[in-house]
Coordinates of C-alpha atoms in Angstrom, one line a residue:
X95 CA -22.2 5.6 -53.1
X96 CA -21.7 9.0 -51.8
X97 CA -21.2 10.3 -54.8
X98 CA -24.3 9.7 -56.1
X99 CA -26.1 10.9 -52.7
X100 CA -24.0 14.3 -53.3
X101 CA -24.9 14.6 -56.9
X102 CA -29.4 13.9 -56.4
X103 CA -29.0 16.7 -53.3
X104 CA -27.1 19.2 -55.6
X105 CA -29.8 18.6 -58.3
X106 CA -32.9 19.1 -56.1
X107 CA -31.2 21.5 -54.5
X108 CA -30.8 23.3 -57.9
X109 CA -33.9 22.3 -59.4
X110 CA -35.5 24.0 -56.3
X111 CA -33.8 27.5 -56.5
X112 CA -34.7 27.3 -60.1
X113 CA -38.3 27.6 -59.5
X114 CA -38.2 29.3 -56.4
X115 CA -39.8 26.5 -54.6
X116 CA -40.1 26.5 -51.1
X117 CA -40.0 22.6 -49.6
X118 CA -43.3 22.8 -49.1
X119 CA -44.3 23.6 -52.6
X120 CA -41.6 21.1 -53.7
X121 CA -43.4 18.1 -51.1
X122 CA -47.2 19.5 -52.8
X123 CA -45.4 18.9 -56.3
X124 CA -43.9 15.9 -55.9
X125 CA -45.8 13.9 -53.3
X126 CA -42.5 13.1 -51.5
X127 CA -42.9 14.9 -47.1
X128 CA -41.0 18.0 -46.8
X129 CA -38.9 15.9 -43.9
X130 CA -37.6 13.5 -46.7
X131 CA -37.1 16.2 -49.0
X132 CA -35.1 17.9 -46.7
X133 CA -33.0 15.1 -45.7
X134 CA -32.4 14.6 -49.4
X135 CA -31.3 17.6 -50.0
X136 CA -28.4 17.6 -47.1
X137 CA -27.4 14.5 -48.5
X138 CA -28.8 12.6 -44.7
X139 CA -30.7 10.2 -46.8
X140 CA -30.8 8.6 -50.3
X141 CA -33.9 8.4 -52.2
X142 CA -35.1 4.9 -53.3
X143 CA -36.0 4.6 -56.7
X144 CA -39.6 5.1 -56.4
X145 CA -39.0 8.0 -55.0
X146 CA -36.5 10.0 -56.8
X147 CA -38.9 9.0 -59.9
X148 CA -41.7 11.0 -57.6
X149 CA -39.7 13.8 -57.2
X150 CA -38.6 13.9 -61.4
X151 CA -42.2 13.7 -62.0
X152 CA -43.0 16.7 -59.8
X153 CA -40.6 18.5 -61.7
X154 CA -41.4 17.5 -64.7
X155 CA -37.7 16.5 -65.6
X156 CA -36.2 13.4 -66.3
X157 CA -34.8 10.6 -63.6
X158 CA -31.4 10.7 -65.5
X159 CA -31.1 14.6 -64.3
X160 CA -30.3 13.0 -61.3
X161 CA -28.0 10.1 -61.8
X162 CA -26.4 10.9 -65.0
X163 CA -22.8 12.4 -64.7
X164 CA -21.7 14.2 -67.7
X165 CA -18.8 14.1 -66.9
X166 CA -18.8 10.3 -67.4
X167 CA -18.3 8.5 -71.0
X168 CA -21.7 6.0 -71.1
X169 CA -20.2 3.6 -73.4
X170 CA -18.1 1.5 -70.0
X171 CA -19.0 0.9 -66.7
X172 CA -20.6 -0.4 -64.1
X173 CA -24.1 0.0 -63.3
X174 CA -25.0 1.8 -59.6
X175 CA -27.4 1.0 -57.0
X176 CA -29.0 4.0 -56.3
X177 CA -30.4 3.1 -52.6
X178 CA -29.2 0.5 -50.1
X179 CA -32.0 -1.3 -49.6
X180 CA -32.7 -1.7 -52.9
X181 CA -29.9 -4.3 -53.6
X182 CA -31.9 -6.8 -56.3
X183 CA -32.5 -3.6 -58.7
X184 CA -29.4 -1.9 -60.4
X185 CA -29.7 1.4 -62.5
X186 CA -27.5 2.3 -65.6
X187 CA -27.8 5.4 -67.9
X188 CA -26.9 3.9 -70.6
X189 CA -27.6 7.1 -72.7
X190 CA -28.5 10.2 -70.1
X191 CA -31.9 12.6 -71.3
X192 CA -31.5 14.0 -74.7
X193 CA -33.0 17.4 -75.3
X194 CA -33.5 16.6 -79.0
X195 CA -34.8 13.1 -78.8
X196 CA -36.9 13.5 -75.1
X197 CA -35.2 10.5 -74.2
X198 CA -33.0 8.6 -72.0
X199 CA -31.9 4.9 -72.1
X200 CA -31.3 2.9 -69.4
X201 CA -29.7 -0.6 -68.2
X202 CA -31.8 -2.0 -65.8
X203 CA -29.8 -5.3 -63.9
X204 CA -32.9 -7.4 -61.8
X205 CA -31.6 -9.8 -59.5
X206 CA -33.3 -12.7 -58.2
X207 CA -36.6 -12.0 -56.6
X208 CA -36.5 -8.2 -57.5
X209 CA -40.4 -6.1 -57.8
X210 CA -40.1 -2.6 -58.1
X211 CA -43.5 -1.3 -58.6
X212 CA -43.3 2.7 -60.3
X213 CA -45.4 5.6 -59.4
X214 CA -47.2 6.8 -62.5
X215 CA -44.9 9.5 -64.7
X216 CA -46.1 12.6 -66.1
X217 CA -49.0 12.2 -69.1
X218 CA -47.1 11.3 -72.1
X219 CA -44.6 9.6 -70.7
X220 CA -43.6 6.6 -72.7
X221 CA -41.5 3.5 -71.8
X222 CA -40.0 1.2 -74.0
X223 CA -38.7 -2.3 -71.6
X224 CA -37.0 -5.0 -74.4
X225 CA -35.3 -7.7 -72.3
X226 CA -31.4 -8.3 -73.0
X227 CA -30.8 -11.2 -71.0
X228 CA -33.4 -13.7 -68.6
X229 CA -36.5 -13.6 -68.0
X230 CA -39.0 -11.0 -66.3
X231 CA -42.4 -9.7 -65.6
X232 CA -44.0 -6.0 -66.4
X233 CA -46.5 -4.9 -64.4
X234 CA -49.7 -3.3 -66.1
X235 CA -53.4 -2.8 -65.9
X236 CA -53.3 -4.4 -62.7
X237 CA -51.8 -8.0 -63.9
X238 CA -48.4 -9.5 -64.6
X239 CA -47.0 -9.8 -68.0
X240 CA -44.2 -12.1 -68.9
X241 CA -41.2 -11.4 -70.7
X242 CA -38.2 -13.5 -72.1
X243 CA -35.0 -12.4 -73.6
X244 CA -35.3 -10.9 -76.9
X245 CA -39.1 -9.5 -76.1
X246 CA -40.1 -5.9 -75.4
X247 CA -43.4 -3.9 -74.2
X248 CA -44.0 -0.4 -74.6
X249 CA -46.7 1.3 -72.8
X250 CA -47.8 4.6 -71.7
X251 CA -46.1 5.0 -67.9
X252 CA -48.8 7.5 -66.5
X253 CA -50.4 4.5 -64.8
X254 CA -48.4 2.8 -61.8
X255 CA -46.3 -0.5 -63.5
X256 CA -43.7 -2.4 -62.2
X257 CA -41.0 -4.9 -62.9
X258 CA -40.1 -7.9 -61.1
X259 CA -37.7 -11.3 -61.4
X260 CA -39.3 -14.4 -60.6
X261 CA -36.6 -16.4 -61.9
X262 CA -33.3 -17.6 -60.1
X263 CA -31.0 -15.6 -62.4
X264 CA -30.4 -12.0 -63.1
X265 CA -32.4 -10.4 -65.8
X266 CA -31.2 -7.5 -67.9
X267 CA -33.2 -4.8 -69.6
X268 CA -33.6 -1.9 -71.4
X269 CA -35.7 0.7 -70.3
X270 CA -36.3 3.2 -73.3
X271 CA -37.9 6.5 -71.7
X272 CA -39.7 9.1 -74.2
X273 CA -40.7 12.3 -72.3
X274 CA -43.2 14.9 -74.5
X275 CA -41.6 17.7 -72.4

């Protein structure tokens, strides 16, 4: 786990000093306080989900910049909670940002009661969920839609959706990102 703390600090961290934002232009960016930012950054506090997705959005970069090791061969492994608290919802990158492509691929593991509601992503931003294993519901337009194993939804993500598990078994998607960067 603190691996993964280690590596989202060094990337804002970087990302920051690339741009030669301050944390104040970084919180104005991003959305996410200049206190949180900063505890980010010194590795004092992990970011949940919704949050490190505010902070890739501000940048304009995508969330596997963050969790992706490239060091790391994608075809084994186990997926990684990103936060503590967010124990129902597991995050893979199955196939971390491609420059050529503007995508990244992800495994998403829900667990049993899981909703994870997302902040809108940058205009253009396109997701692709198609459900592996289970059952689950997208959230869109302000309503619920149902999904079994073997269906998918794709829908533009610059409006806040969600995902959540209703059922009493995991679920298991993929989560298709297109960026227009």
């Amino acid at each position: 786990m603190i691996e993964i703390f280690n590596r989202i600090a060094s990337t804002l961290k970087t990302l920051r000093k690339e741009r030669g934002w301050s944390l104040d232009k970084t919180a104005q960016e991003t959305g996410v306080s200049k206190a949180m930012l900063g505890q980010i950054e010194r590795a004092e506090s992990s970011p949940t989900i919704a949050i490190l997705w505010k902070i890739a959005s501000g940048f304009d970069v995508p969330f596997s910049l963050f969790v992706a090791d490239e060091q790391r061969d994608y075809s084994t492994g186990q997926t990684k909670t990103i936060h503590p608290s967010e124990d129902k919802i597991k995050v893979f990158p199955l196939f971390p940002y491609d420059e050529k492509t503007k995508c990244e691929i992800f495994l998403i593991e829900l667990l049993p009661g899981c909703e994870h509601i997302s902040s809108p992503h940058k205009p253009g931003v396109i997701e692709h969920v198609i459900v592996a294993e289970g059952s689950m519901e997208v959230f869109l337009n302000d309503s619920w839609k149902p999904l079994k194993k073997g269906e998918g939804l794709r829908f533009c993500a610059d409006q806040p959706h969600g995902y959540r598990n209703l059922s009493r078994k995991n679920s298991t998607i993929h989560d298709i990102i297109h960026y227009s960067m």
